[in-house]
XYZ file of C-alpha atoms in Angstrom:
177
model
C 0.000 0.000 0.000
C 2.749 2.274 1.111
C 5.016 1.634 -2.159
C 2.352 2.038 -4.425
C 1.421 5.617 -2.788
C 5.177 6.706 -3.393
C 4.791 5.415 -6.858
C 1.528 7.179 -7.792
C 2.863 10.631 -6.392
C 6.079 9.699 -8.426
C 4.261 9.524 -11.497
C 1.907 12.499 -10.398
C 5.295 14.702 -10.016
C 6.762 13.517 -13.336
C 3.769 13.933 -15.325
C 3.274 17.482 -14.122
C 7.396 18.487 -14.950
C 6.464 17.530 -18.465
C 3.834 20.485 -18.426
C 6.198 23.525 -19.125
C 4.487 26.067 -17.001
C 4.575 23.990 -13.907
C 8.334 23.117 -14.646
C 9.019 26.486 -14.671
C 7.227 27.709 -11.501
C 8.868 23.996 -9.808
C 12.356 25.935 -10.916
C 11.631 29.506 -9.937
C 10.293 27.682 -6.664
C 13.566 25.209 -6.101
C 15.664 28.086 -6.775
C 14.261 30.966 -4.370
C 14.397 28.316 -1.708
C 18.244 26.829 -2.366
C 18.878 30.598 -2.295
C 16.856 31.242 0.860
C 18.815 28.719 2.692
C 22.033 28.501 0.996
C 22.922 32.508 0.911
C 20.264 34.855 2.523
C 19.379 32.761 6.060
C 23.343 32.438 6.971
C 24.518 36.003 5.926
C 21.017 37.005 7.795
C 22.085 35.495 10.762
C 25.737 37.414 10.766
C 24.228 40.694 9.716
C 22.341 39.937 12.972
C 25.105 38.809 15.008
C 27.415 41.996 13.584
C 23.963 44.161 14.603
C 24.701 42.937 17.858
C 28.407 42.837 18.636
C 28.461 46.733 17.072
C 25.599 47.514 19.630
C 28.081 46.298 22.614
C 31.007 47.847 21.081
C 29.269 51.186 20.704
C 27.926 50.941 24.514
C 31.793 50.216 25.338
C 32.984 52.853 23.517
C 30.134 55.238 25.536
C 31.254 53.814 28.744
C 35.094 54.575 28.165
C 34.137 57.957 26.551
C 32.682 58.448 30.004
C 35.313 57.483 31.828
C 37.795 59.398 30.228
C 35.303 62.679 30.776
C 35.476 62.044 34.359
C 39.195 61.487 34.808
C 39.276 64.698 33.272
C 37.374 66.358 35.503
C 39.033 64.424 38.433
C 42.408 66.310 37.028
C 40.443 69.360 37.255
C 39.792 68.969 40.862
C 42.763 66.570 42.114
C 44.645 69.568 43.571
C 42.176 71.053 45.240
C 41.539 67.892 47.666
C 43.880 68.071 50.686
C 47.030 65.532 50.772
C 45.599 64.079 54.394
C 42.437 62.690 55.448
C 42.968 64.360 58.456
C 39.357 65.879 60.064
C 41.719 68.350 62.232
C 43.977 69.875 59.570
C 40.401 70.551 57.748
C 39.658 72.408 60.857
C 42.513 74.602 61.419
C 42.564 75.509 57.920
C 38.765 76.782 58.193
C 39.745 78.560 61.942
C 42.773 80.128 59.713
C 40.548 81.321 56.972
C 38.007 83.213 59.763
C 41.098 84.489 61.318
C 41.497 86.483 58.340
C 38.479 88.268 58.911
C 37.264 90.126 61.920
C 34.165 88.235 62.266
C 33.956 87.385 66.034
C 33.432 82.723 66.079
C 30.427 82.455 69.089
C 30.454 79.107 68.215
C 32.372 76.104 66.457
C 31.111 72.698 66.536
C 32.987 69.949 63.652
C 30.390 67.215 63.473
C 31.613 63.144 62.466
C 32.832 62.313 59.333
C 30.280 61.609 56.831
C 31.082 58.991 52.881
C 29.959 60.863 50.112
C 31.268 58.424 47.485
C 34.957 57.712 47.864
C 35.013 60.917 49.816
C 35.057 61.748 53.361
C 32.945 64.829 54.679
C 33.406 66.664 57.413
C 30.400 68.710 58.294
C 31.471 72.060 60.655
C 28.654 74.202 62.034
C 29.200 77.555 62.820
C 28.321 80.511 64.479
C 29.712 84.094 63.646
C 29.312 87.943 64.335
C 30.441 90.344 62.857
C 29.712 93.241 59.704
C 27.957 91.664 56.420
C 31.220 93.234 54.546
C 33.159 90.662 56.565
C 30.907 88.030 56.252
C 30.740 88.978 52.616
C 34.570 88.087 52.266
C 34.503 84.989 54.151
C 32.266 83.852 51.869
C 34.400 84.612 48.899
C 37.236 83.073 50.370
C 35.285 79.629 50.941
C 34.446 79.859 47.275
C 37.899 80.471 46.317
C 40.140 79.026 48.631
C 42.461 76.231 47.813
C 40.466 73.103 49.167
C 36.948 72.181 48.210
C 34.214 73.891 50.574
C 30.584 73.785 50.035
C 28.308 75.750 51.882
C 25.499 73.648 53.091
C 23.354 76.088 54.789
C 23.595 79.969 56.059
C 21.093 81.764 57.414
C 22.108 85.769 57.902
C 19.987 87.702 61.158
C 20.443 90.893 62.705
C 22.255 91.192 66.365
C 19.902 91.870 69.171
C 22.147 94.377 70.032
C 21.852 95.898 66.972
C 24.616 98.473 65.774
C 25.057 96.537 62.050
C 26.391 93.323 63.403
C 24.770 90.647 61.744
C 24.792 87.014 63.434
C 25.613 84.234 60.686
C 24.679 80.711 60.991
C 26.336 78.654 59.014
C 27.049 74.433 57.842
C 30.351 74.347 56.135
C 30.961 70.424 54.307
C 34.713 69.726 53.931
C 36.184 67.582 51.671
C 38.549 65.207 52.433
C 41.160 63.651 50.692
């Protein structure tokens, strides 16, 4: 039974390649499909696969674009951070810088260490009186001193005892090296 169904569809096949037409749509048919699988799927498959490895490389080249960017701006800022890691050489330096001014320091308090990435912090709270012209310039010189300062909070009041002196509260974050 199973031979002669091979045999009949054997026959069916042969008589239909004799009919022109159909021979030339089995061709066109053969053809498109030896070419589908012969050339297009595999060169597919490494466009795909160069698609890919182009996507990682271009991420990688992002990432050390990046990196370079910030060990720029690391140069930029290198010198600035103090050679120890020392909270009471941050200290004296900011008691140095008020000395320069003749603000009056009512109070002084360095709080712990705080990790701001591979940074220490040293928070300092302060307390000063004095003329805003004063305060004025020790402001500038946190801004422009040698070491990194930021100035966390201030918050400027009159004296009670009035006269023009101000009373300045301020945070002061140190960064260590």
């Amino acid at each position: 039974m199973q031979g002669e169904r091979v045999s009949r569809l054997a026959a069916d096949i042969q008589r239909r390649l004799h009919n022109p037409l159909q021979l030339r749509a089995f061709i066109v048919v053969a053809l498109l499909a030896g070419w589908y699988l012969a050339a297009y799927a595999p060169i597919a498959a490494e466009i795909d696969r160069a698609g890919r490895e182009r996507a990682h490389d271009d991420q990688h080249l992002s990432l050390a674009r990046d990196v370079e960017r910030l060990r720029g701006e690391i140069a930029k800022y290198k010198r600035r951070l103090p050679k120890s890691a020392d909270p009471n050489d941050c200290v004296q330096y900011v008691l140095g810088g008020i000395r320069k001014t003749s603000l009056k320091l009512n109070r002084f308090e360095p709080q712990p260490l705080r990790k701001h990435g591979p940074f220490a912090v040293l928070p300092i709270r302060m307390e000063l009186l004095g003329a805003y012209p004063d305060m004025d310039a020790l402001l500038a010189w946190i801004e422009t001193n040698e070491h990194i300062f930021r100035v966390d909070s201030v918050s400027v009041q009159p004296h009670l005892g009035g006269h023009g002196i101000l009373v300045m509260q301020m945070t002061l974050l140190g960064v260590l090296g």
